[in-house]
Amino acid sequence: FCALAIVAFNAEGMAGGVLHMVNHGLGTGAMFLIVAFLIDRYESGRIADYRGLWNRLPVLTFFAVFITLANIGLPGLCNFVSEMLMLSGLFDLRTARATGMGLAVVAGFGIFLRAWYMLTLVQRVFFNKLKEPPRSRLAPVRDLNARELGAIVPLAVLCLLIGVMPQYLIDPMKRDVETLSRVADDARKNHAPPPPLPDYPKGPSSPFGSGPSKDKKDPKNAGGKLETLPPPREAPKKTD
């Protein structure tokens, strides 16, 4: 998705692609932290080993749901802005080798697919009846401590701030993006095929002259013989 938007080579696509790189780093990094918190407590990374952790770890569940919504592009969170910019860039695809509508449909299908599997993951791990994997440690499982909150809270706050105020990241790149967009537009104009010549009508209505067309035959001379003109008549002689 991000690569398609950048290859579109217009202002919206490039700005959305660069912004999405930042958002992807924040959202994916936060999800890795949440997985690390679970493995540190339960020593298992298998989805099938977990059910209903909301009852045991409510704070961790809150951040898992929040980061998941940010990753799937909920309005007001970080990924929504970058995804809308990238989609608008794909719709404005100015090339003869691909259609922007087709690429936008493919990218939109990817967005729905990501939302499906991430929401399914959250539903299976954190909701339903409680199920915990076996542990080798006897200490009770506790929710997030201060050290873990200090790692996850800044990422969640940045996801919210970028979704509400994305211009703080878009404005610094605006001049470079517009310059690259102009370069791309000039390249498209220079390599565009020449327009076809107009098809002028033949015959008396042609702008290059009038007269009968060469393709038409004279019905009086259907046999193809050359016509001979009659000899000129002699003037009568005057008699005195």
CSV table of C-alpha atoms in Angstrom, one decimal:
chain,number,residue,atom,x,y,z
A,1,PHE,CA,0.0,0.0,0.0
A,2,CYS,CA,2.7,2.4,1.0
A,3,ALA,CA,4.9,1.5,-2.0
A,4,LEU,CA,1.9,2.0,-4.4
A,5,ALA,CA,1.2,5.4,-3.0
A,6,ILE,CA,4.9,6.5,-3.3
A,7,VAL,CA,5.2,5.1,-6.9
A,8,ALA,CA,2.1,7.2,-7.8
A,9,PHE,CA,4.5,10.1,-7.6
A,10,ASN,CA,2.1,12.9,-6.8
A,11,ALA,CA,1.9,15.1,-3.7
A,12,GLU,CA,-0.8,13.3,-1.9
A,13,GLY,CA,0.7,9.8,-2.4
A,14,MET,CA,4.2,10.8,-1.4
A,15,ALA,CA,3.1,12.7,1.7
A,16,GLY,CA,0.8,9.9,2.8
A,17,GLY,CA,3.6,7.3,2.2
A,18,VAL,CA,6.1,9.1,4.3
A,19,LEU,CA,3.6,9.8,7.0
A,20,HIS,CA,2.6,6.1,7.0
A,21,MET,CA,6.2,5.0,7.6
A,22,VAL,CA,6.2,7.0,10.8
A,23,ASN,CA,2.8,5.7,11.8
A,24,HIS,CA,3.7,2.1,11.0
A,25,GLY,CA,6.8,2.4,13.2
A,26,LEU,CA,4.8,3.7,16.1
A,27,GLY,CA,1.9,1.2,15.8
A,28,THR,CA,4.0,-1.9,15.1
A,29,GLY,CA,6.5,-1.0,17.8
A,30,ALA,CA,3.7,-0.7,20.3
A,31,MET,CA,2.2,-4.1,19.3
A,32,PHE,CA,5.6,-5.7,19.7
A,33,LEU,CA,5.8,-4.3,23.2
A,34,ILE,CA,2.3,-5.7,24.1
A,35,VAL,CA,3.4,-9.2,22.8
A,36,ALA,CA,6.6,-8.9,24.8
A,37,PHE,CA,4.6,-8.0,28.0
A,38,LEU,CA,2.5,-11.2,27.5
A,39,ILE,CA,5.5,-13.5,26.8
A,40,ASP,CA,7.3,-12.0,29.9
A,41,ARG,CA,4.3,-13.0,32.1
A,42,TYR,CA,3.2,-16.3,30.5
A,43,GLU,CA,6.3,-17.5,28.6
A,44,SER,CA,4.1,-18.3,25.5
A,45,GLY,CA,3.7,-16.7,22.2
A,46,ARG,CA,0.9,-18.9,20.8
A,47,ILE,CA,-2.5,-17.2,20.3
A,48,ALA,CA,-4.4,-20.4,21.1
A,49,ASP,CA,-2.9,-20.4,24.7
A,50,TYR,CA,-4.8,-17.1,25.6
A,51,ARG,CA,-8.4,-16.3,26.2
A,52,GLY,CA,-10.2,-13.6,28.2
A,53,LEU,CA,-7.2,-11.7,29.6
A,54,TRP,CA,-9.4,-8.7,30.1
A,55,ASN,CA,-10.4,-10.2,33.4
A,56,ARG,CA,-6.7,-10.5,34.5
A,57,LEU,CA,-5.0,-7.6,32.8
A,58,PRO,CA,-7.4,-4.7,32.2
A,59,VAL,CA,-4.7,-2.0,31.6
A,60,LEU,CA,-2.8,-4.1,29.2
A,61,THR,CA,-6.0,-4.9,27.4
A,62,PHE,CA,-6.9,-1.2,27.1
A,63,PHE,CA,-3.6,-0.4,25.4
A,64,ALA,CA,-3.8,-3.5,23.1
A,65,VAL,CA,-7.3,-2.4,21.9
A,66,PHE,CA,-6.1,1.2,21.5
A,67,ILE,CA,-3.0,0.3,19.5
A,68,THR,CA,-5.1,-2.1,17.4
A,69,LEU,CA,-7.6,0.6,16.5
A,70,ALA,CA,-4.7,3.0,15.6
A,71,ASN,CA,-3.2,0.4,13.3
A,72,ILE,CA,-6.4,-0.4,11.4
A,73,GLY,CA,-7.0,3.4,10.7
A,74,LEU,CA,-9.7,4.5,13.1
A,75,PRO,CA,-10.6,8.2,12.5
A,76,GLY,CA,-8.8,10.4,15.0
A,77,LEU,CA,-5.8,8.1,15.3
A,78,CYS,CA,-2.5,8.1,13.3
A,79,ASN,CA,-3.1,5.6,10.5
A,80,PHE,CA,-6.3,7.2,9.3
A,81,VAL,CA,-4.7,10.4,7.9
A,82,SER,CA,-1.9,8.6,6.1
A,83,GLU,CA,-4.2,6.0,4.6
A,84,MET,CA,-6.6,8.7,3.2
A,85,LEU,CA,-3.7,10.6,1.7
A,86,MET,CA,-2.4,7.4,0.0
A,87,LEU,CA,-5.8,6.5,-1.3
A,88,SER,CA,-6.3,10.0,-2.8
A,89,GLY,CA,-2.8,9.7,-4.4
A,90,LEU,CA,-3.8,6.4,-6.0
A,91,PHE,CA,-7.1,7.9,-7.3
A,92,ASP,CA,-5.0,10.7,-9.0
A,93,LEU,CA,-2.6,8.2,-10.7
A,94,ARG,CA,-1.6,9.9,-14.0
A,95,THR,CA,-0.2,7.0,-16.0
A,96,ALA,CA,-1.3,5.1,-19.1
A,97,ARG,CA,-0.1,1.7,-17.8
A,98,ALA,CA,-2.4,1.3,-14.8
A,99,THR,CA,-5.7,2.7,-13.6
A,100,GLY,CA,-5.9,4.5,-10.3
A,101,MET,CA,-9.3,3.0,-9.5
A,102,GLY,CA,-8.0,-0.6,-9.7
A,103,LEU,CA,-5.0,0.1,-7.5
A,104,ALA,CA,-7.2,1.9,-5.0
A,105,VAL,CA,-9.5,-1.1,-4.8
A,106,VAL,CA,-6.6,-3.4,-4.1
A,107,ALA,CA,-5.3,-1.1,-1.4
A,108,GLY,CA,-8.7,-0.8,0.1
A,109,PHE,CA,-9.1,-4.6,0.3
A,110,GLY,CA,-5.7,-4.7,2.1
A,111,ILE,CA,-7.1,-2.2,4.7
A,112,PHE,CA,-10.2,-4.4,5.3
A,113,LEU,CA,-8.1,-7.5,5.5
A,114,ARG,CA,-5.8,-6.0,8.1
A,115,ALA,CA,-8.7,-4.8,10.2
A,116,TRP,CA,-10.2,-8.3,10.1
A,117,TYR,CA,-7.2,-10.2,11.3
A,118,MET,CA,-6.2,-7.6,14.0
A,119,LEU,CA,-9.7,-7.4,15.5
A,120,THR,CA,-9.9,-11.2,15.4
A,121,LEU,CA,-6.6,-11.4,17.3
A,122,VAL,CA,-7.7,-9.0,20.0
A,123,GLN,CA,-11.1,-10.8,20.4
A,124,ARG,CA,-9.5,-14.2,20.8
A,125,VAL,CA,-6.7,-13.1,23.2
A,126,PHE,CA,-8.4,-10.6,25.5
A,127,PHE,CA,-12.0,-11.5,25.5
A,128,ASN,CA,-14.2,-14.6,26.0
A,129,LYS,CA,-13.8,-16.9,28.9
A,130,LEU,CA,-10.5,-16.7,30.8
A,131,LYS,CA,-7.8,-19.1,29.7
A,132,GLU,CA,-4.1,-18.8,30.6
A,133,PRO,CA,-1.1,-20.9,29.5
A,134,PRO,CA,0.8,-23.0,32.1
A,135,ARG,CA,3.6,-21.1,33.8
A,136,SER,CA,6.8,-22.2,35.4
A,137,ARG,CA,6.8,-19.4,37.9
A,138,LEU,CA,4.6,-19.4,41.0
A,139,ALA,CA,4.3,-15.6,41.4
A,140,PRO,CA,0.9,-14.2,40.5
A,141,VAL,CA,0.4,-12.4,37.2
A,142,ARG,CA,0.2,-8.7,37.6
A,143,ASP,CA,-0.9,-5.9,35.3
A,144,LEU,CA,1.5,-3.3,33.8
A,145,ASN,CA,4.0,-1.7,36.2
A,146,ALA,CA,5.5,1.7,36.0
A,147,ARG,CA,8.4,0.7,33.8
A,148,GLU,CA,6.1,-0.9,31.2
A,149,LEU,CA,3.7,2.1,31.3
A,150,GLY,CA,6.6,4.4,30.7
A,151,ALA,CA,7.4,2.5,27.5
A,152,ILE,CA,3.8,2.1,26.1
A,153,VAL,CA,2.2,5.4,27.1
A,154,PRO,CA,4.4,7.7,24.9
A,155,LEU,CA,3.7,5.5,21.8
A,156,ALA,CA,-0.1,5.7,22.5
A,157,VAL,CA,0.1,9.4,23.0
A,158,LEU,CA,2.0,9.9,19.7
A,159,CYS,CA,-0.6,7.8,17.9
A,160,LEU,CA,-3.3,10.1,19.2
A,161,LEU,CA,-1.5,13.4,18.5
A,162,ILE,CA,-0.6,12.5,14.9
A,163,GLY,CA,-4.2,11.5,14.3
A,164,VAL,CA,-5.5,14.8,15.6
A,165,MET,CA,-2.7,17.2,14.4
A,166,PRO,CA,-1.0,15.6,11.4
A,167,GLN,CA,0.0,18.9,10.0
A,168,TYR,CA,3.0,19.1,12.3
A,169,LEU,CA,4.5,16.3,10.3
A,170,ILE,CA,3.1,17.1,6.9
A,171,ASP,CA,4.2,20.8,6.8
A,172,PRO,CA,7.9,20.1,7.0
A,173,MET,CA,7.9,17.8,4.0
A,174,LYS,CA,5.5,19.9,2.0
A,175,ARG,CA,8.1,21.8,0.0
A,176,ASP,CA,10.1,18.7,-0.9
A,177,VAL,CA,7.0,16.8,-1.9
A,178,GLU,CA,5.7,19.5,-4.2
A,179,THR,CA,9.2,19.7,-5.8
A,180,LEU,CA,9.2,16.0,-6.5
A,181,SER,CA,5.6,16.2,-7.8
A,182,ARG,CA,6.6,18.9,-10.3
A,183,VAL,CA,9.5,16.8,-11.5
A,184,ALA,CA,7.1,13.9,-12.0
A,185,ASP,CA,4.7,16.1,-13.9
A,186,ASP,CA,7.4,17.4,-16.2
A,187,ALA,CA,8.6,13.8,-16.9
A,188,ARG,CA,5.1,12.7,-17.8
A,189,LYS,CA,4.7,15.6,-20.2
A,190,ASN,CA,8.1,14.9,-21.9
A,191,HIS,CA,7.5,11.2,-22.3
A,192,ALA,CA,3.8,11.4,-23.2
A,193,PRO,CA,3.0,10.1,-26.8
A,194,PRO,CA,2.2,12.8,-29.3
A,195,PRO,CA,-1.5,13.5,-30.0
A,196,PRO,CA,-2.9,11.8,-33.1
A,197,LEU,CA,-3.4,13.9,-36.2
A,198,PRO,CA,-6.9,15.1,-36.9
A,199,ASP,CA,-8.8,13.2,-39.5
A,200,TYR,CA,-9.8,15.8,-42.1
A,201,PRO,CA,-12.6,15.0,-44.5
A,202,LYS,CA,-12.0,14.5,-48.1
A,203,GLY,CA,-13.7,16.1,-51.0
A,204,PRO,CA,-15.2,19.5,-51.4
A,205,SER,CA,-15.4,20.1,-47.7
A,206,SER,CA,-11.6,19.6,-47.2
A,207,PRO,CA,-9.7,22.6,-45.8
A,208,PHE,CA,-6.9,22.0,-48.2
A,209,GLY,CA,-8.8,22.6,-51.3
A,210,SER,CA,-11.9,21.6,-53.2
A,211,GLY,CA,-12.6,19.4,-56.1
A,212,PRO,CA,-13.7,15.9,-56.8
A,213,SER,CA,-12.0,13.0,-55.0
A,214,LYS,CA,-9.6,10.8,-56.9
A,215,ASP,CA,-11.3,7.7,-55.7
A,216,LYS,CA,-14.6,8.6,-57.4
A,217,LYS,CA,-15.0,7.7,-61.1
A,218,ASP,CA,-16.8,9.7,-63.7
A,219,PRO,CA,-20.0,7.8,-64.6
A,220,LYS,CA,-19.7,9.1,-68.2
A,221,ASN,CA,-16.3,7.4,-68.6
A,222,ALA,CA,-17.0,4.1,-66.9
A,223,GLY,CA,-14.8,2.2,-69.5
A,224,GLY,CA,-11.7,4.0,-68.6
A,225,LYS,CA,-11.1,5.4,-72.1
A,226,LEU,CA,-9.6,8.8,-72.7
A,227,GLU,CA,-12.1,11.4,-73.8
A,228,THR,CA,-11.3,13.4,-76.9
A,229,LEU,CA,-12.5,16.9,-77.4
A,230,PRO,CA,-14.3,17.8,-80.7
A,231,PRO,CA,-12.3,20.0,-83.1
A,232,PRO,CA,-13.0,23.7,-83.0
A,233,ARG,CA,-15.5,25.0,-85.4
A,234,GLU,CA,-14.3,27.2,-88.2
A,235,ALA,CA,-15.7,30.7,-88.5
A,236,PRO,CA,-17.9,31.2,-91.6
A,237,LYS,CA,-16.3,33.0,-94.4
A,238,LYS,CA,-17.6,36.4,-95.4
A,239,THR,CA,-18.6,36.9,-99.1
A,240,ASP,CA,-18.6,40.2,-100.8
